[in-house]
Coordinates of C-alpha atoms in Angstrom, one line a residue:
Chain Y
M1 CA 0.0 0.0 0.0
P2 CA 1.5 3.4 -1.0
L3 CA 2.3 5.9 1.7
V4 CA -0.3 8.6 1.8
T5 CA 1.1 12.2 1.7
P6 CA -0.7 15.5 1.0
A7 CA 1.3 15.7 -2.3
L8 CA 0.2 12.2 -3.4
A9 CA -3.5 13.1 -2.5
A10 CA -3.2 16.3 -4.6
I11 CA -1.7 14.3 -7.6
I12 CA -4.5 11.7 -7.4
F13 CA -7.1 14.4 -7.1
T14 CA -5.8 16.1 -10.2
A15 CA -5.5 12.8 -12.1
G16 CA -9.1 12.0 -11.1
A17 CA -10.2 15.5 -12.4
V18 CA -8.5 14.9 -15.7
S19 CA -9.9 11.4 -16.1
G20 CA -13.4 12.6 -15.1
T21 CA -13.3 15.5 -17.7
L22 CA -12.1 13.2 -20.5
G23 CA -14.6 10.6 -19.4
A24 CA -17.5 13.1 -19.6
L25 CA -16.3 14.5 -22.9
L26 CA -16.1 11.0 -24.5
G27 CA -19.0 9.4 -22.7
L28 CA -16.8 7.0 -20.8
G29 CA -16.3 6.5 -17.1
G30 CA -12.6 7.6 -17.1
G31 CA -11.3 4.5 -15.4
V32 CA -9.6 3.5 -18.6
F33 CA -7.3 6.5 -18.1
L34 CA -7.1 6.4 -14.2
V35 CA -6.0 2.8 -13.8
P36 CA -3.0 3.1 -16.1
F37 CA -2.0 6.4 -14.5
L38 CA -2.1 4.9 -11.0
N39 CA -0.5 1.6 -12.0
L40 CA 2.2 2.6 -14.5
V41 CA 3.0 6.3 -13.6
L42 CA 2.6 6.2 -9.8
G43 CA 3.6 2.5 -9.6
F44 CA 0.6 1.3 -7.4
P45 CA -0.1 -2.4 -7.4
F46 CA -2.7 -3.2 -10.1
G47 CA -5.3 -4.2 -7.5
V48 CA -4.9 -0.9 -5.5
A49 CA -5.3 1.1 -8.8
A50 CA -8.4 -1.0 -9.8
A51 CA -10.0 -0.6 -6.4
I52 CA -9.6 3.3 -6.4
S53 CA -10.9 3.5 -10.0
L54 CA -14.0 1.3 -9.2
T55 CA -14.8 3.6 -6.3
T56 CA -14.8 6.6 -8.7
V57 CA -17.1 4.6 -11.1
I58 CA -19.7 4.1 -8.4
A59 CA -19.6 7.8 -7.5
T60 CA -20.0 8.8 -11.2
S61 CA -22.8 6.3 -11.9
S62 CA -24.7 7.5 -8.8
T63 CA -24.3 11.2 -9.5
V64 CA -25.2 11.0 -13.2
S65 CA -28.2 8.7 -12.6
A66 CA -29.6 10.8 -9.8
G67 CA -29.5 13.7 -12.2
R68 CA -31.2 11.8 -15.0
A69 CA -33.9 9.9 -12.9
G70 CA -37.4 10.9 -13.7
R71 CA -36.7 11.7 -17.3
Q72 CA -37.3 8.1 -18.7
L73 CA -34.0 8.2 -20.5
I74 CA -32.7 5.4 -18.3
N75 CA -34.4 2.2 -19.2
M76 CA -34.7 0.8 -15.6
R77 CA -36.4 -2.5 -16.5
L78 CA -33.7 -3.3 -19.1
G79 CA -31.0 -2.1 -16.8
M80 CA -32.1 -4.2 -13.8
L81 CA -32.4 -7.3 -16.0
L82 CA -29.0 -6.8 -17.5
E83 CA -27.6 -6.1 -14.0
V84 CA -28.3 -9.8 -13.1
A85 CA -25.7 -10.7 -15.8
T86 CA -23.3 -7.8 -15.1
A87 CA -23.2 -8.2 -11.2
G88 CA -22.6 -11.9 -11.7
G89 CA -19.8 -11.3 -14.1
S90 CA -18.4 -8.7 -11.7
F91 CA -18.6 -10.9 -8.7
L92 CA -16.6 -13.7 -10.6
G93 CA -14.1 -11.1 -11.9
G94 CA -13.5 -9.7 -8.4
I95 CA -12.6 -13.2 -7.1
T96 CA -10.5 -14.0 -10.1
A97 CA -8.6 -10.7 -9.8
Q98 CA -7.4 -11.8 -6.3
L99 CA -6.1 -15.1 -7.7
I100 CA -4.2 -14.1 -10.9
A101 CA -0.9 -12.4 -11.3
Q102 CA -0.6 -8.7 -11.9
S103 CA 1.3 -9.3 -15.1
V104 CA -1.8 -11.2 -16.5
L105 CA -4.1 -8.3 -15.6
Q106 CA -1.7 -5.8 -17.2
R107 CA -1.7 -7.7 -20.4
L108 CA -5.5 -8.1 -20.3
F109 CA -5.7 -4.3 -19.7
G110 CA -3.5 -3.9 -22.8
I111 CA -5.9 -5.9 -24.9
V112 CA -9.0 -4.0 -23.6
A113 CA -7.3 -0.7 -24.1
V114 CA -6.7 -1.6 -27.8
V115 CA -10.3 -2.7 -28.2
V116 CA -11.6 0.5 -26.6
A117 CA -9.4 2.6 -28.9
I118 CA -10.6 0.7 -32.0
I119 CA -14.3 1.1 -30.9
M120 CA -13.6 4.9 -30.3
L121 CA -12.1 5.3 -33.8
T122 CA -14.9 3.3 -35.6
R123 CA -17.6 5.4 -33.9
L124 CA -16.4 8.8 -34.8
R125 CA -19.7 9.6 -36.5
R126 CA -22.2 7.9 -34.2
R127 CA -25.9 7.8 -35.1
N128 CA -29.1 7.0 -33.1
V129 CA -31.5 4.3 -34.1
I130 CA -34.9 5.9 -33.8
L131 CA -38.2 4.0 -34.5
D132 CA -41.7 5.1 -35.0
P133 CA -42.9 6.9 -31.9
A134 CA -46.3 5.2 -32.1
A135 CA -44.8 1.7 -32.0
D136 CA -45.4 -0.4 -29.0
P137 CA -42.0 -0.6 -27.1
G138 CA -42.9 -4.0 -25.5
I139 CA -42.1 -5.0 -22.0
L140 CA -38.4 -4.1 -22.1
G141 CA -38.4 -1.3 -24.6
G142 CA -38.6 2.3 -23.8
R143 CA -39.9 5.7 -24.8
Y144 CA -38.4 9.1 -24.0
Y145 CA -38.5 12.7 -25.0
E146 CA -35.5 13.5 -27.2
D147 CA -34.2 17.0 -27.3
E148 CA -32.6 16.9 -30.8
S149 CA -35.8 15.9 -32.6
G150 CA -38.2 17.6 -30.1
A151 CA -40.4 14.5 -30.0
T152 CA -41.0 11.4 -28.0
V153 CA -39.2 8.4 -29.5
S154 CA -39.6 4.8 -28.7
Y155 CA -37.7 1.6 -29.3
R156 CA -37.9 -2.1 -28.9
V157 CA -35.1 -4.3 -27.4
R158 CA -33.8 -6.9 -29.8
R159 CA -31.3 -9.8 -29.3
L160 CA -31.7 -9.9 -25.6
P161 CA -29.4 -12.9 -25.1
L162 CA -26.6 -10.9 -26.8
A163 CA -27.2 -7.9 -24.5
L164 CA -27.0 -10.3 -21.4
G165 CA -23.8 -11.8 -22.7
A166 CA -22.2 -8.4 -23.4
S167 CA -23.3 -7.4 -19.8
F168 CA -21.8 -10.4 -18.2
I169 CA -18.4 -9.9 -20.1
A170 CA -18.5 -6.1 -19.3
G171 CA -19.1 -6.9 -15.5
N172 CA -16.2 -9.4 -15.5
V173 CA -13.8 -7.0 -17.2
S174 CA -15.0 -4.2 -15.0
S175 CA -13.9 -5.8 -11.7
L176 CA -10.8 -7.4 -13.1
L177 CA -9.5 -4.2 -14.5
G178 CA -11.2 -1.5 -12.4
I179 CA -13.1 0.2 -15.3
G180 CA -16.9 0.7 -15.6
G181 CA -17.4 -1.5 -18.7
G182 CA -19.7 0.9 -20.4
I183 CA -17.3 0.9 -23.4
I184 CA -18.3 -2.8 -24.0
K185 CA -22.0 -2.6 -23.3
V186 CA -23.0 0.7 -25.0
P187 CA -21.8 -0.2 -28.5
V188 CA -23.5 -3.6 -28.3
L189 CA -26.7 -2.3 -27.0
N190 CA -26.7 0.5 -29.7
A191 CA -25.5 -1.4 -32.7
W192 CA -27.2 -4.8 -32.3
C193 CA -30.0 -4.5 -29.7
G194 CA -31.9 -1.6 -31.1
I195 CA -31.4 0.9 -28.2
P196 CA -30.8 4.5 -29.2
L197 CA -27.3 5.7 -28.1
R198 CA -28.5 8.2 -25.5
A199 CA -30.7 5.6 -23.8
A200 CA -28.0 2.9 -24.1
A201 CA -25.4 5.2 -22.5
A202 CA -27.8 6.4 -19.7
T203 CA -28.8 2.8 -18.9
S204 CA -25.2 1.6 -18.9
A205 CA -24.2 4.5 -16.6
F206 CA -27.0 3.5 -14.3
M207 CA -25.9 -0.2 -14.3
I208 CA -22.2 0.4 -13.7
G209 CA -22.8 1.5 -10.1
V210 CA -24.0 -2.0 -9.2
T211 CA -21.4 -3.6 -11.4
A212 CA -18.5 -1.7 -9.8
T213 CA -19.9 -2.3 -6.3
A214 CA -19.8 -6.0 -6.7
G215 CA -16.1 -5.7 -7.6
A216 CA -15.2 -2.9 -5.2
I217 CA -16.6 -4.7 -2.1
I218 CA -14.1 -7.6 -2.8
Y219 CA -11.1 -5.3 -3.1
Y220 CA -12.2 -3.4 0.0
G221 CA -12.5 -6.7 1.9
H222 CA -9.0 -7.6 0.7
G223 CA -7.6 -4.4 2.1
Q224 CA -6.7 -3.0 -1.3
L225 CA -8.9 0.1 -1.0
E226 CA -7.0 3.0 0.6
P227 CA -9.8 5.4 1.8
T228 CA -7.7 8.6 1.7
L229 CA -6.5 8.0 -1.9
A230 CA -10.0 6.8 -3.0
A231 CA -11.5 10.0 -1.5
A232 CA -9.1 12.2 -3.4
A233 CA -9.8 10.3 -6.7
V234 CA -13.6 10.3 -6.2
L235 CA -13.6 14.0 -5.5
G236 CA -11.4 14.7 -8.4
V237 CA -13.5 12.7 -10.8
Q238 CA -16.7 14.3 -9.5
L239 CA -15.3 17.8 -10.2
G240 CA -13.9 16.7 -13.6
S241 CA -17.1 15.1 -14.9
W242 CA -19.1 18.1 -13.7
A243 CA -16.8 20.4 -15.7
G244 CA -16.8 18.1 -18.7
M245 CA -20.5 17.9 -18.8
R246 CA -20.9 21.7 -18.3
F247 CA -18.3 22.9 -20.7
G248 CA -17.9 19.9 -23.0
A249 CA -19.1 20.4 -26.6
T250 CA -19.8 16.9 -27.6
A251 CA -20.0 17.9 -31.3
S252 CA -16.3 18.6 -31.4
A253 CA -15.4 15.4 -29.8
K254 CA -13.9 13.9 -33.0
W255 CA -10.3 15.0 -32.6
L256 CA -10.5 14.3 -28.9
K257 CA -11.5 10.8 -29.7
I258 CA -8.6 10.3 -32.1
L259 CA -6.2 11.7 -29.5
M260 CA -7.5 9.5 -26.8
A261 CA -7.4 6.5 -29.1
A262 CA -3.7 7.3 -29.6
V263 CA -3.2 7.6 -25.8
L264 CA -4.8 4.2 -25.3
F265 CA -2.6 2.5 -27.9
V266 CA 0.4 3.9 -25.9
V267 CA -1.2 2.7 -22.7
S268 CA -1.7 -0.7 -24.2
A269 CA 1.9 -0.9 -25.3
M270 CA 3.1 0.1 -21.9
M271 CA 0.9 -2.5 -20.2
F272 CA 2.3 -5.2 -22.5
A273 CA 5.8 -4.0 -21.8
R274 CA 5.3 -4.2 -18.0
G275 CA 3.1 -7.4 -18.1
G276 CA 5.6 -9.2 -20.3
R277 CA 8.4 -9.1 -17.8
Chain L
M1 CA -56.4 4.9 -16.3
T2 CA -55.3 2.5 -19.0
R3 CA -52.7 -0.2 -18.5
D4 CA -50.2 1.8 -20.3
E5 CA -50.7 4.9 -18.2
G6 CA -50.6 2.9 -15.0
R7 CA -47.3 1.3 -16.1
L8 CA -45.9 4.8 -16.8
A9 CA -47.0 6.2 -13.5
S10 CA -45.5 3.4 -11.5
A11 CA -42.3 3.6 -13.6
Q12 CA -42.0 7.3 -12.8
R13 CA -42.6 6.7 -9.1
L14 CA -39.8 4.1 -9.1
E15 CA -37.5 6.6 -11.0
R16 CA -38.1 9.3 -8.4
A17 CA -37.5 6.9 -5.4
I18 CA -34.3 5.7 -7.0
G19 CA -33.2 9.2 -7.8
A20 CA -33.7 10.3 -4.2
V21 CA -31.7 7.3 -2.8
L22 CA -28.8 8.0 -5.2
R23 CA -28.8 11.8 -4.4
A24 CA -28.8 11.1 -0.7
G25 CA -26.0 8.5 -1.0
V26 CA -23.8 10.8 -3.1
T27 CA -24.4 13.9 -0.9
I28 CA -23.6 12.1 2.4
S29 CA -20.6 10.2 1.1
S30 CA -19.2 13.3 -0.7
L31 CA -19.5 15.4 2.5
C32 CA -17.8 12.7 4.6
L33 CA -15.0 12.4 2.0
I34 CA -14.4 16.1 1.6
V35 CA -14.3 16.8 5.3
G36 CA -12.3 13.7 6.1
L37 CA -9.8 14.3 3.3
V38 CA -9.2 18.0 4.2
W39 CA -9.0 17.1 7.9
A40 CA -6.6 14.2 7.3
I41 CA -4.3 16.4 5.2
A42 CA -4.4 19.2 7.8
A43 CA -4.1 17.3 11.0
G44 CA -2.8 13.8 9.8
N45 CA -4.6 10.5 9.5
G46 CA -6.2 8.6 12.3
G47 CA -9.1 9.4 14.7
V48 CA -12.0 11.3 13.4
P49 CA -10.8 12.0 9.8
S50 CA -10.1 8.3 9.2
L51 CA -13.6 7.4 10.5
L52 CA -15.2 10.0 8.2
L53 CA -13.2 8.6 5.3
Q54 CA -14.3 5.1 6.1
I55 CA -17.9 6.1 6.5
G56 CA -17.8 8.0 3.2
I57 CA -16.4 5.0 1.4
V58 CA -18.9 2.5 3.0
V59 CA -21.9 4.9 2.2
L60 CA -20.6 5.2 -1.4
L61 CA -20.3 1.4 -1.8
G62 CA -23.7 1.0 -0.2
T63 CA -25.6 3.5 -2.4
P64 CA -26.1 1.1 -5.4
A65 CA -27.1 -1.7 -3.0
A66 CA -29.7 0.6 -1.3
R67 CA -31.1 1.5 -4.8
V68 CA -31.5 -2.2 -5.5
V69 CA -33.3 -2.7 -2.2
V70 CA -35.7 0.2 -2.9
S71 CA -36.4 -1.3 -6.4
I72 CA -37.2 -4.6 -4.9
A73 CA -39.6 -3.0 -2.5
E74 CA -41.3 -1.0 -5.3
Y75 CA -41.7 -4.1 -7.5
V76 CA -43.2 -6.0 -4.6
V77 CA -45.6 -3.2 -3.9
E78 CA -46.5 -3.2 -7.6
G79 CA -47.1 -7.0 -7.6
D80 CA -44.5 -7.2 -10.4
W81 CA -43.1 -10.5 -9.2
R82 CA -40.9 -11.1 -12.3
F83 CA -38.9 -8.0 -11.7
A84 CA -39.0 -8.4 -7.9
V85 CA -37.2 -11.8 -8.4
L86 CA -34.7 -10.4 -10.9
T87 CA -33.7 -7.5 -8.7
G88 CA -33.6 -9.9 -5.8
I89 CA -31.0 -12.0 -7.7
V90 CA -28.9 -8.8 -8.2
L91 CA -29.1 -8.2 -4.4
L92 CA -28.0 -11.8 -3.7
E93 CA -25.0 -11.2 -6.1
L94 CA -24.0 -8.1 -4.2
L95 CA -24.2 -10.1 -0.9
A96 CA -22.2 -12.8 -2.5
S97 CA -19.5 -10.2 -3.1
A98 CA -19.7 -9.1 0.5
V99 CA -19.3 -12.7 1.7
A100 CA -16.3 -13.1 -0.6
A101 CA -14.8 -9.9 0.8
L102 CA -15.2 -11.3 4.3
V103 CA -13.5 -14.6 3.3
F104 CA -10.6 -12.7 1.7
N105 CA -10.4 -10.4 4.8
R106 CA -10.1 -13.4 7.1
R107 CA -7.2 -14.7 5.1
L108 CA -5.1 -11.7 5.7

């Protein structure tokens, strides 16, 4: 466990603020940036980095979902159904993380970072799937007021087993690597399951609180969650994501995405370099 | 009220209840973490600041679980047994994590 000093707390607060801002601008949790910073730059053990990051994921999920609740953007029924898969995946991942070597986790993170970068690059021009507003959304579908079109749109959920499978994997990766896992769920829900992007992102953000909790509790029990450092990271991420949402122009996110994809390729290479030793 | 309107009204009530739980959890934990962190930096760790930080972390970790419990209660009140069971499974999974945490804790 790293020695806690005011300087270290300030560095982690700043790292959290930067990750939170980038996360809000890109529609990610920010853990994908925070974990490599803590592990590679500050040299924390992987488990300690993942535990801190998962705590910030819970805070972001709760804050964002509290702000959105009541607007029907979050598909609660779908979210709660998929949580059965994601919490199960997260529970298993949390146990596995305690049993496998740091080098394996680093290589796994390297793989996921490349996948995230590729997804980011292939989704530079993202589009929503909107169906006829009069359509019956079915038991799991949803209906919400969309600002862009100024109308109520509805959608049906397709390929539920695929959504459940993606959620299980996202939960597993989440607690193994300390990230939210939205980057895995959101593209699958949007591209193959018929859920509009905004609803998919809101529902995923809602779910990752439970996902990260299932993982974080295990790290906490294992004594890998340092409260002072977690507090600094949580407060930094809260400030950063607030700033990102307030001042972030999502329309100009294209170059930011390209830049961040490049950062993730570097992160991946570094993780492989460390993990390969 | 039609079946569709009834479903919408109960969905809105659930969303409001969940929003309130999440807001309360975030507010309480953030306050504990801010005060605890500033205090720990100013006066050193241990005693009250450590306790505040621990409370802040536990409340933060407990917030999604509390939201699951509220959902179960709402679905039971609605008589929506299918979703009451599903959210019940999610709560069991969270409890399984807590049990695993205790097992790992004992090993140290």
